[in-house]
Amino acid sequence: MTVTLADVAARAQVSPATVSRVLNGNYPVAAATRERVLRAVDDLEYVLNGPASSLAAATSDLVGILVNDIADPFFGIMASAVQSEITGPGGRAGGERMAVVCNTGGSPERELTYLTLLQRQRAAAVVVTGGAIEDAPHAAAIGGKLRRLGEAGSQVVLCGRPPADEAPDAVALTFDNRGGGRRLTDHLIGLGHRRIGYIAGPTERTTTRHRLEGHQEALAAAGVPDDPRLTLHGPYDRRSGYDATLELLRRAPELTAVVAANDTVALGACAALRDRGLTIPDDVSVAGFDDLPFSIDAVPALTTVRLPLYEAGARAGRIAMGREEEPPGGIATVHGELMVRGSTGAPRRA
Amino acid sequence: MTVTLADVAARAQVSPATVSRVLNGNYPVAAATRERVLRAVDDLEYVLNGPASSLAAATSDLVGILVNDIADPFFGIMASAVQSEITGPGGRAGGERMAVVCNTGGSPERELTYLTLLQRQRAAAVVVTGGAIEDAPHAAAIGGKLRRLGEAGSQVVLCGRPPADEAPDAVALTFDNRGGGRRLTDHLIGLGHRRIGYIAGPTERTTTRHRLEGHQEALAAAGVPDDPRLTLHGPYDRRSGYDATLELLRRAPELTAVVAANDTVALGACAALRDRGLTIPDDVSVAGFDDLPFSIDAVPALTTVRLPLYEAGARAGRIAMGREEEPPGGIATVHGELMVRGSTGAPRRA
DNA sequence: CCATGCGTAGCAAGCGCTTTCTATTGGGGA
DNA sequence: TCCCCAATAGAAAGCGCTTGCTACGCATGG
């Protein structure tokens, strides 16, 4: 039925061992023999049996990339970068690693499922992107899984996620969300804003918490009171930004600025302000986070914190492949850059 | 070193066969025995060896999703939809299928590589998204690979790609790019536009060609001459839209509308027009394609053709899982909907 | 009281490949 | 001329799991 190594061997008049060696290319095989084998492979349209090969060799060429939401460019960009470092530029068939991205949808159960599946497949490496859930049992479960993955020989790299206590040998490339949040609000305060709404991401996520803490830090440093009614939580989507902005306007019509958890949320905020007849930034300034590609095309262009998503992903990919040295202590912080654009300005209604 | 089935069997005082059956759950095992086995699994932190299991069972639970560019929401949305139908909502560990997305970067070689890799892994199904390359050798190579995948037992579904002659048993969910392009330009002509620039995608891609053909069809139907100098090709990115728009303006300053290959390109076009001091839509109308989430947030909101990406992806996923009947003849066309918004209007400078 | 059958569990033969160890060769140095 | 070694190919033992078939035991029915 299906063609096996033995069939190829028979046709090439050599032993299965020789065919295997030709295919793996890590053992001397005479040119003529190799030639003959390769022709047999072609003639028979032979395709290696992956499971059999992984079983015998006790290794696999799978690299898993976990993302929270594959439809969100934030993750898409990182995944694409990781992947570009895993798969060679040419994308050759032989001896290549195969990068697969797994969409957890932000669900800790699915995150765990995928990690188990990756462990089952004896993945060569696993890159986990995006913030972590702060629920203790889940964090412990996932941390434990990451540790076991590491022990089983998979290189584990966290990208845009704080280090996990339970998995000390995982490399972590952490985004400086707190610092970015701090600088963003500093900027707004510097412009003269005092009543600043904050639309945070979902609770219980490290990213959400860190960005919010940066914001609060800036308020505190400037002696601006932190009115808890001006902070709202919601998912990282446009809708959340829209609704929250309306609610903020209701709660505090005197608001002069809105900081959003990320650019997508900020876009929703802009839409809500426009629908209310308010001008950006004259009536209300808006700021985002991440600097996704579309942010520069918003009108006015969005002030935001640029995270080097592609660069960080690429670095994570290289570390996963063992092509770049791990940072000292296995931890590196990736900083964001404040991008001041048209969506923020001095408050008019001060 | 690593825990195997045999270790679990020993600890539970049963045979390996029984452990296997408990884990796969498709054979009667007494409750007490099952209990004992499960405890042993837990105690030992046993994780099934995927390759071994796939080898023995001659099947795998992998489902591959091929995308051209994972950082592009067009693909992200489809991938996310496919995946949501593959993985159960809960994301349970046992007996689940694992959806993996493979980023081809639009390179035919890498597309082929991934297909081979999936064939190696004996993937249960493969969903290929996005337009195909029209280069004959590549098309034949990929078509042949798809056919062989099908013959090897993988369910092959094309989503947003025309059927491949070489792979007759692959199900194809095709987007009506030609019809969408036609309606878009019809709309513009109806508004009174006669000098319409067209920023097409990369040459040699079915999507590019079909959308462009729709545009030309509309021009012809209205008796508007098709000036070839008004059609430019470029990649599906913002930069391309920006540059091409400047070039179009240079070639034909009297231009009153620009149709872009997709929304991302359209955003670039808008930016270029703004930078040139032109107003949308009073000076120049702009239209996109796809209706990606950010399109509604452009200012003015983008007129575009809405493609039901999520729905199509979900359907592809269900078909891949055998949970939905294949369309008659294995082919279904998915239509787009014209979304008229603020970025198009009657020409002022007519 | 023995034959029949159902409900469980075990045996053992692979699944298709990798890899260690061993065999065979031809050629050069002593 | 002979011996030894480098270069190359083969034999065979698994890798860890699944599954068809067999074996066992107990309850039932004739």
Coordinates of N, CA, C and O in Angstrom, one line a residue, chain A residues 60-213:
Chain A
S60 N 12.2 15.0 17.5 CA 11.3 15.4 16.5 C 11.7 16.8 16.0 O 12.5 17.4 16.7
D61 N 11.2 17.2 14.9 CA 11.6 18.5 14.4 C 10.5 19.5 14.6 O 10.4 20.5 13.9
L62 N 9.6 19.2 15.5 CA 8.5 20.1 15.7 C 8.9 21.2 16.7 O 9.5 21.0 17.7
V63 N 8.5 22.4 16.4 CA 8.6 23.5 17.3 C 7.3 24.1 17.5 O 6.6 24.5 16.5
G64 N 6.8 24.2 18.7 CA 5.5 24.8 18.9 C 5.5 26.2 19.3 O 6.4 26.7 20.0
I65 N 4.6 27.0 18.8 CA 4.5 28.4 19.1 C 3.0 28.6 19.7 O 2.1 28.4 19.0
L66 N 2.9 29.0 20.9 CA 1.6 29.2 21.5 C 1.2 30.6 21.5 O 2.0 31.5 21.9
V67 N 0.1 30.9 21.0 CA -0.4 32.3 20.9 C -1.8 32.4 21.5 O -2.6 31.4 21.5
N68 N -2.2 33.5 22.1 CA -3.5 33.7 22.7 C -4.6 33.9 21.6 O -5.7 33.5 21.8
D69 N -4.2 34.6 20.6 CA -5.2 34.9 19.6 C -4.6 35.1 18.2 O -4.0 36.2 18.0
I70 N -4.7 34.2 17.4 CA -4.0 34.2 16.1 C -4.6 35.2 15.2 O -3.9 35.6 14.2
A71 N -5.8 35.7 15.4 CA -6.4 36.7 14.6 C -5.9 38.1 14.9 O -6.2 39.1 14.2
D72 N -5.2 38.2 16.0 CA -4.7 39.5 16.5 C -3.2 39.7 16.0 O -2.4 38.9 16.3
P73 N -3.0 40.7 15.2 CA -1.6 40.9 14.7 C -0.6 41.0 15.7 O 0.6 40.6 15.5
F74 N -0.9 41.4 16.9 CA 0.1 41.3 18.0 C 0.8 40.0 18.1 O 2.0 39.9 18.1
F75 N 0.0 38.9 18.0 CA 0.5 37.6 18.1 C 1.0 37.1 16.7 O 2.0 36.4 16.6
G76 N 0.2 37.6 15.7 CA 0.6 37.2 14.4 C 2.0 37.6 14.0 O 2.8 36.8 13.4
I77 N 2.4 38.8 14.4 CA 3.7 39.3 14.1 C 4.8 38.5 14.9 O 5.8 38.1 14.3
M78 N 4.5 38.3 16.1 CA 5.5 37.5 16.9 C 5.6 36.1 16.3 O 6.7 35.6 16.1
A79 N 4.5 35.5 16.0 CA 4.5 34.1 15.5 C 5.3 34.1 14.2 O 6.1 33.2 14.0
S80 N 5.0 35.0 13.4 CA 5.7 35.1 12.1 C 7.2 35.2 12.3 O 8.0 34.6 11.5
A81 N 7.6 36.0 13.2 CA 9.0 36.2 13.5 C 9.7 35.0 14.0 O 10.7 34.5 13.5
V82 N 9.1 34.3 15.0 CA 9.6 33.1 15.5 C 9.8 32.1 14.4 O 10.8 31.5 14.2
Q83 N 8.7 32.0 13.6 CA 8.7 31.0 12.6 C 9.8 31.2 11.5 O 10.4 30.3 11.0
S84 N 10.0 32.5 11.2 CA 11.0 32.8 10.2 C 12.4 32.4 10.6 O 13.3 32.1 9.8
E85 N 12.6 32.3 11.9 CA 13.9 31.9 12.4 C 14.0 30.4 12.6 O 15.1 29.8 12.6
I86 N 12.9 29.7 12.7 CA 12.9 28.3 12.8 C 13.0 27.6 11.4 O 13.9 26.8 11.3
T87 N 12.2 28.0 10.5 CA 12.3 27.5 9.2 C 13.3 28.3 8.5 O 13.4 29.5 8.6
G88 N 14.2 27.6 7.8 CA 15.2 28.3 7.1 C 14.6 29.2 6.0 O 13.4 29.0 5.7
P89 N 15.3 30.2 5.5 CA 14.7 31.1 4.5 C 14.2 30.4 3.3 O 13.2 30.7 2.7
G90 N 15.0 29.4 2.9 CA 14.6 28.7 1.6 C 13.4 27.8 1.9 O 12.5 27.6 1.0
G91 N 13.2 27.3 3.1 CA 12.1 26.4 3.3 C 12.4 25.0 2.7 O 11.5 24.4 2.1
R92 N 13.6 24.5 2.8 CA 13.9 23.2 2.2 C 13.3 22.1 3.0 O 12.9 22.2 4.2
A93 N 13.1 21.0 2.3 CA 12.4 19.9 2.9 C 13.2 19.1 3.9 O 12.8 18.7 4.9
G94 N 14.5 18.8 3.6 CA 15.2 17.9 4.4 C 15.8 18.5 5.7 O 16.2 19.6 5.7
G95 N 15.7 17.8 6.7 CA 16.3 18.2 8.0 C 15.8 19.5 8.5 O 16.4 20.1 9.4
E96 N 14.6 19.9 8.0 CA 14.1 21.2 8.5 C 13.3 21.0 9.8 O 12.8 20.0 10.1
R97 N 13.2 22.1 10.5 CA 12.3 22.1 11.7 C 11.0 22.6 11.2 O 10.9 23.4 10.3
M98 N 10.0 22.1 11.8 CA 8.6 22.6 11.4 C 8.0 23.4 12.5 O 7.9 22.9 13.6
A99 N 7.8 24.6 12.3 CA 7.2 25.5 13.3 C 5.7 25.4 13.2 O 5.1 25.6 12.1
V100 N 5.0 25.2 14.2 CA 3.5 25.1 14.2 C 3.0 26.1 15.2 O 3.5 26.1 16.3
V101 N 2.0 26.9 14.8 CA 1.4 27.7 15.8 C 0.1 27.2 16.4 O -0.7 26.7 15.6
C102 N 0.0 27.3 17.6 CA -1.2 26.8 18.3 C -1.9 27.9 19.0 O -1.4 28.7 19.7
N103 N -3.2 28.0 18.7 CA -4.0 29.1 19.1 C -4.8 28.7 20.4 O -5.7 27.9 20.3
T104 N -4.4 29.3 21.5 CA -5.0 28.9 22.7 C -6.3 29.7 23.0 O -7.1 29.3 23.9
G105 N -6.5 30.7 22.3 CA -7.7 31.5 22.5 C -7.8 32.1 23.9 O -8.8 32.6 24.4
G106 N -6.6 32.2 24.5 CA -6.5 32.8 25.9 C -7.0 31.8 26.9 O -7.1 32.2 28.1
S107 N -7.4 30.6 26.6 CA -8.0 29.7 27.6 C -6.8 28.9 28.2 O -6.1 28.2 27.5
P108 N -6.7 28.9 29.5 CA -5.7 28.2 30.2 C -5.8 26.7 29.9 O -4.8 26.0 29.8
E109 N -7.0 26.2 29.8 CA -7.2 24.7 29.6 C -6.6 24.4 28.2 O -5.8 23.4 28.1
R110 N -6.9 25.2 27.2 CA -6.3 24.9 25.9 C -4.8 25.0 25.9 O -4.1 24.3 25.2
E111 N -4.4 26.0 26.6 CA -2.9 26.2 26.7 C -2.3 24.9 27.2 O -1.3 24.4 26.7
L112 N -2.9 24.4 28.3 CA -2.4 23.1 28.9 C -2.5 22.0 27.9 O -1.5 21.2 27.8
T113 N -3.6 21.9 27.2 CA -3.8 20.8 26.2 C -2.7 20.9 25.2 O -2.1 19.9 24.9
Y114 N -2.4 22.1 24.7 CA -1.4 22.2 23.6 C -0.1 21.8 24.1 O 0.7 21.2 23.5
L115 N 0.2 22.3 25.4 CA 1.5 21.9 25.9 C 1.7 20.4 26.0 O 2.7 19.9 25.8
T116 N 0.6 19.8 26.5 CA 0.7 18.3 26.6 C 0.9 17.7 25.2 O 1.7 16.7 25.1
L117 N 0.1 18.1 24.3 CA 0.2 17.6 22.9 C 1.7 17.8 22.4 O 2.2 16.9 21.8
L118 N 2.2 18.9 22.7 CA 3.6 19.2 22.2 C 4.6 18.3 23.0 O 5.5 17.8 22.4
Q119 N 4.3 18.0 24.2 CA 5.1 17.1 25.0 C 5.0 15.7 24.4 O 6.0 15.0 24.3
R120 N 3.8 15.3 24.1 CA 3.6 14.0 23.5 C 4.4 13.9 22.2 O 5.0 12.8 21.9
Q121 N 4.5 15.0 21.4 CA 5.2 14.9 20.2 C 6.7 15.1 20.4 O 7.5 15.2 19.5
R122 N 7.1 15.2 21.7 CA 8.5 15.4 22.0 C 9.1 16.6 21.2 O 10.1 16.5 20.6
A123 N 8.3 17.7 21.2 CA 8.7 18.9 20.5 C 10.2 19.3 20.8 O 10.6 19.2 22.0
A124 N 10.9 19.8 19.8 CA 12.3 20.2 20.0 C 12.3 21.5 20.8 O 13.2 21.7 21.6
A125 N 11.3 22.3 20.6 CA 11.2 23.6 21.4 C 9.8 24.1 21.5 O 9.0 23.7 20.6
V126 N 9.6 24.9 22.4 CA 8.2 25.5 22.6 C 8.4 27.0 22.9 O 9.2 27.3 23.8
V127 N 7.7 27.8 22.1 CA 7.8 29.3 22.4 C 6.4 29.7 22.8 O 5.4 29.5 22.1
V128 N 6.3 30.2 24.0 CA 5.0 30.7 24.5 C 4.9 32.2 24.5 O 5.8 32.8 25.1
T129 N 4.0 32.7 23.8 CA 3.9 34.2 23.6 C 2.8 34.8 24.4 O 1.8 34.1 24.8
G130 N 2.9 36.0 24.7 CA 1.8 36.8 25.4 C 1.7 36.6 26.9 O 2.4 35.7 27.5
G131 N 1.0 37.4 27.5 CA 0.9 37.5 28.9 C 0.3 36.2 29.5 O -0.4 35.4 28.8
A132 N 0.6 36.0 30.8 CA 0.1 34.8 31.5 C -1.1 35.1 32.3 O -1.4 36.3 32.7
I133 N -1.9 34.1 32.5 CA -3.0 34.2 33.5 C -2.5 34.2 34.9 O -1.6 33.4 35.2
E134 N -3.1 35.0 35.8 CA -2.5 35.0 37.1 C -3.2 34.2 38.1 O -2.9 34.2 39.3
D135 N -4.2 33.4 37.7 CA -4.9 32.5 38.5 C -3.9 31.5 39.0 O -3.3 30.8 38.3
A136 N -3.8 31.4 40.3 CA -2.7 30.5 40.9 C -2.7 29.1 40.5 O -1.6 28.6 40.1
P137 N -3.8 28.4 40.6 CA -3.7 27.0 40.2 C -3.3 26.8 38.7 O -2.5 25.9 38.4
H138 N -3.8 27.6 37.8 CA -3.5 27.5 36.4 C -2.0 27.9 36.2 O -1.3 27.2 35.5
A139 N -1.6 28.9 36.9 CA -0.2 29.3 36.7 C 0.7 28.1 37.2 O 1.7 27.8 36.5
A140 N 0.3 27.5 38.2 CA 1.1 26.4 38.7 C 1.1 25.2 37.8 O 2.1 24.6 37.5
A141 N -0.1 24.9 37.2 CA -0.2 23.8 36.3 C 0.6 24.1 35.1 O 1.4 23.2 34.6
I142 N 0.5 25.3 34.6 CA 1.3 25.6 33.3 C 2.8 25.6 33.6 O 3.6 25.1 32.8
G143 N 3.1 26.2 34.7 CA 4.5 26.3 35.1 C 5.1 24.8 35.2 O 6.2 24.6 34.7
G144 N 4.3 24.0 35.8 CA 4.8 22.6 36.0 C 5.0 21.9 34.7 O 5.9 21.2 34.4
K145 N 4.0 22.2 33.8 CA 4.1 21.6 32.5 C 5.3 22.0 31.7 O 6.0 21.3 31.1
L146 N 5.6 23.3 31.8 CA 6.8 23.9 31.2 C 8.1 23.3 31.7 O 9.0 23.0 31.0
R147 N 8.1 23.1 33.0 CA 9.2 22.5 33.6 C 9.4 21.1 33.1 O 10.5 20.7 32.7
R148 N 8.4 20.3 33.0 CA 8.5 19.0 32.6 C 8.9 18.9 31.1 O 9.7 18.0 30.7
L149 N 8.4 19.9 30.3 CA 8.8 20.0 28.9 C 10.3 20.2 28.9 O 11.0 19.5 28.1
G150 N 10.8 21.1 29.7 CA 12.2 21.4 29.7 C 13.0 20.1 30.1 O 14.0 19.8 29.5
E151 N 12.5 19.4 31.1 CA 13.2 18.2 31.6 C 13.2 17.2 30.5 O 14.1 16.4 30.4
A152 N 12.2 17.2 29.7 CA 12.1 16.1 28.6 C 12.9 16.5 27.4 O 12.9 15.8 26.4
G153 N 13.6 17.7 27.5 CA 14.5 18.0 26.4 C 14.1 19.1 25.5 O 14.8 19.4 24.5
S154 N 12.9 19.6 25.7 CA 12.4 20.7 24.8 C 13.0 22.0 25.3 O 13.0 22.3 26.5
Q155 N 13.4 22.9 24.4 CA 13.9 24.2 24.8 C 12.6 25.0 25.0 O 11.8 25.1 24.1
V156 N 12.4 25.7 26.1 CA 11.2 26.5 26.4 C 11.6 27.9 26.4 O 12.5 28.3 27.1
V157 N 10.9 28.7 25.6 CA 11.2 30.2 25.6 C 9.9 30.9 25.8 O 8.9 30.6 25.1
L158 N 9.9 31.8 26.7 CA 8.7 32.7 26.9 C 8.9 34.0 26.2 O 10.0 34.6 26.4
C159 N 8.0 34.5 25.4 CA 8.2 35.7 24.7 C 7.1 36.6 25.0 O 5.9 36.4 24.6
G160 N 7.4 37.7 25.7 CA 6.3 38.6 26.1 C 5.6 38.2 27.3 O 4.4 38.5 27.5
R161 N 6.2 37.4 28.1 CA 5.6 36.8 29.3 C 6.6 36.8 30.4 O 7.8 36.5 30.1
P162 N 6.2 37.1 31.6 CA 7.2 37.1 32.7 C 7.7 35.7 33.0 O 7.0 34.7 32.7
P163 N 8.8 35.5 33.6 CA 9.4 34.2 33.9 C 8.4 33.5 34.8 O 7.7 34.1 35.6
A164 N 8.4 32.2 34.7 CA 7.5 31.3 35.5 C 8.4 30.7 36.6 O 9.4 30.1 36.3
D165 N 8.0 30.9 37.9 CA 8.8 30.4 39.0 C 8.9 28.9 38.9 O 10.0 28.4 39.2
E166 N 7.9 28.2 38.4 CA 7.9 26.8 38.4 C 8.8 26.2 37.3 O 9.2 25.0 37.3
A167 N 9.2 27.1 36.4 CA 10.0 26.6 35.3 C 11.3 27.4 35.1 O 11.4 28.2 34.2
P168 N 12.2 27.1 36.0 CA 13.4 28.0 36.1 C 14.3 27.9 34.9 O 15.0 28.9 34.6
D169 N 14.2 26.8 34.2 CA 15.1 26.7 33.0 C 14.5 27.2 31.7 O 15.2 27.1 30.7
A170 N 13.4 27.8 31.8 CA 12.8 28.4 30.6 C 13.4 29.8 30.4 O 13.5 30.6 31.4
V171 N 13.7 30.1 29.2 CA 14.2 31.5 28.9 C 13.1 32.4 28.8 O 12.0 32.0 28.2
A172 N 13.2 33.6 29.4 CA 12.1 34.5 29.3 C 12.5 35.9 28.7 O 13.4 36.5 29.2
L173 N 11.8 36.2 27.6 CA 11.9 37.6 27.0 C 10.7 38.4 27.4 O 9.6 38.2 26.9
T174 N 10.9 39.2 28.4 CA 9.7 39.9 29.0 C 9.6 41.3 28.4 O 10.6 42.0 28.3
F175 N 8.4 41.7 28.1 CA 8.2 43.1 27.7 C 8.1 44.0 28.9 O 7.5 43.6 29.9
D176 N 8.6 45.2 28.8 CA 8.6 46.1 29.9 C 7.2 46.9 29.8 O 7.2 48.0 29.5
N177 N 6.2 46.1 30.2 CA 4.9 46.7 30.1 C 4.7 47.8 31.1 O 4.0 48.8 30.9
R178 N 5.2 47.6 32.3 CA 5.1 48.6 33.3 C 5.8 49.9 32.9 O 5.2 51.0 33.0
G179 N 7.0 49.8 32.5 CA 7.7 51.0 32.1 C 7.0 51.7 30.9 O 7.0 53.0 30.9
G180 N 6.5 51.0 30.0 CA 5.8 51.6 28.9 C 4.6 52.3 29.3 O 4.4 53.5 28.9
G181 N 3.8 51.7 30.2 CA 2.6 52.3 30.7 C 3.0 53.6 31.4 O 2.3 54.6 31.3
R182 N 4.1 53.5 32.2 CA 4.5 54.6 33.0 C 4.8 55.8 32.0 O 4.4 56.9 32.2
R183 N 5.6 55.5 31.0 CA 6.0 56.6 30.1 C 4.8 57.2 29.3 O 4.8 58.4 29.1
L184 N 3.9 56.4 29.0 CA 2.7 56.9 28.3 C 1.9 57.9 29.1 O 1.6 59.0 28.7
T185 N 1.7 57.5 30.3 CA 0.9 58.4 31.2 C 1.7 59.6 31.6 O 1.2 60.7 31.8
D186 N 3.0 59.4 31.8 CA 3.9 60.6 32.1 C 3.7 61.6 30.9 O 3.6 62.8 31.2
H187 N 3.7 61.1 29.7 CA 3.6 62.0 28.6 C 2.3 62.8 28.6 O 2.3 64.0 28.4
L188 N 1.2 62.1 29.0 CA -0.1 62.7 29.0 C -0.1 63.8 30.2 O -0.6 64.9 30.0
I189 N 0.5 63.4 31.3 CA 0.5 64.3 32.4 C 1.4 65.5 32.0 O 1.0 66.7 32.3
G190 N 2.4 65.3 31.3 CA 3.3 66.4 30.9 C 2.5 67.3 30.0 O 2.8 68.5 30.0
L191 N 1.6 66.8 29.2 CA 0.8 67.7 28.4 C -0.2 68.5 29.1 O -0.8 69.4 28.6
G192 N -0.4 68.1 30.4 CA -1.3 68.9 31.2 C -2.6 68.1 31.6 O -3.5 68.7 32.3
H193 N -2.7 66.9 31.2 CA -3.9 66.1 31.6 C -3.9 65.7 33.0 O -2.9 65.4 33.6
R194 N -5.1 65.8 33.6 CA -5.3 65.4 35.0 C -6.4 64.4 35.2 O -6.3 63.5 36.1
R195 N -7.3 64.5 34.3 CA -8.4 63.5 34.4 C -8.3 62.5 33.2 O -8.6 62.8 32.1
I196 N -7.7 61.4 33.5 CA -7.3 60.4 32.5 C -8.1 59.1 32.7 O -7.9 58.5 33.8
G197 N -8.8 58.7 31.7 CA -9.5 57.4 31.8 C -8.5 56.3 31.4 O -7.6 56.5 30.6
Y198 N -8.7 55.1 32.0 CA -7.9 54.0 31.6 C -8.7 52.8 31.3 O -9.5 52.3 32.1
I199 N -8.6 52.3 30.1 CA -9.3 51.1 29.7 C -8.3 49.9 29.7 O -7.5 49.8 28.8
A200 N -8.4 49.1 30.7 CA -7.5 48.0 30.9 C -7.9 46.8 30.2 O -9.1 46.7 29.8
G201 N -7.0 45.8 30.1 CA -7.4 44.6 29.5 C -8.1 43.7 30.5 O -8.5 44.2 31.5
P202 N -8.3 42.4 30.2 CA -8.9 41.5 31.1 C -8.2 41.4 32.4 O -6.9 41.5 32.4
T203 N -8.9 41.3 33.5 CA -8.2 41.1 34.8 C -7.5 39.8 34.8 O -7.7 38.9 34.0
E204 N -6.6 39.7 35.8 CA -5.9 38.4 36.0 C -4.9 38.1 34.9 O -4.6 36.9 34.7
R205 N -4.5 39.1 34.2 CA -3.5 38.8 33.2 C -2.3 39.7 33.5 O -2.4 40.8 33.8
T206 N -1.1 39.1 33.4 CA 0.1 39.9 33.7 C 0.2 41.1 32.9 O 0.5 42.2 33.4
T207 N 0.0 41.0 31.6 CA 0.1 42.2 30.7 C -0.8 43.3 31.2 O -0.4 44.5 31.3
T208 N -2.0 43.0 31.5 CA -3.0 44.0 32.0 C -2.5 44.6 33.2 O -2.5 45.9 33.3
R209 N -2.1 43.8 34.2 CA -1.7 44.4 35.5 C -0.5 45.3 35.3 O -0.5 46.4 35.9
H210 N 0.5 44.8 34.6 CA 1.7 45.6 34.5 C 1.5 46.9 33.8 O 2.0 48.0 34.3
R211 N 0.7 46.9 32.8 CA 0.5 48.2 32.1 C -0.3 49.2 33.0 O 0.0 50.4 33.1
L212 N -1.2 48.6 33.7 CA -2.0 49.4 34.6 C -1.2 50.0 35.7 O -1.3 51.1 36.1
E213 N -0.3 49.1 36.2 CA 0.6 49.6 37.3 C 1.5 50.7 36.9 O 1.8 51.6 37.6

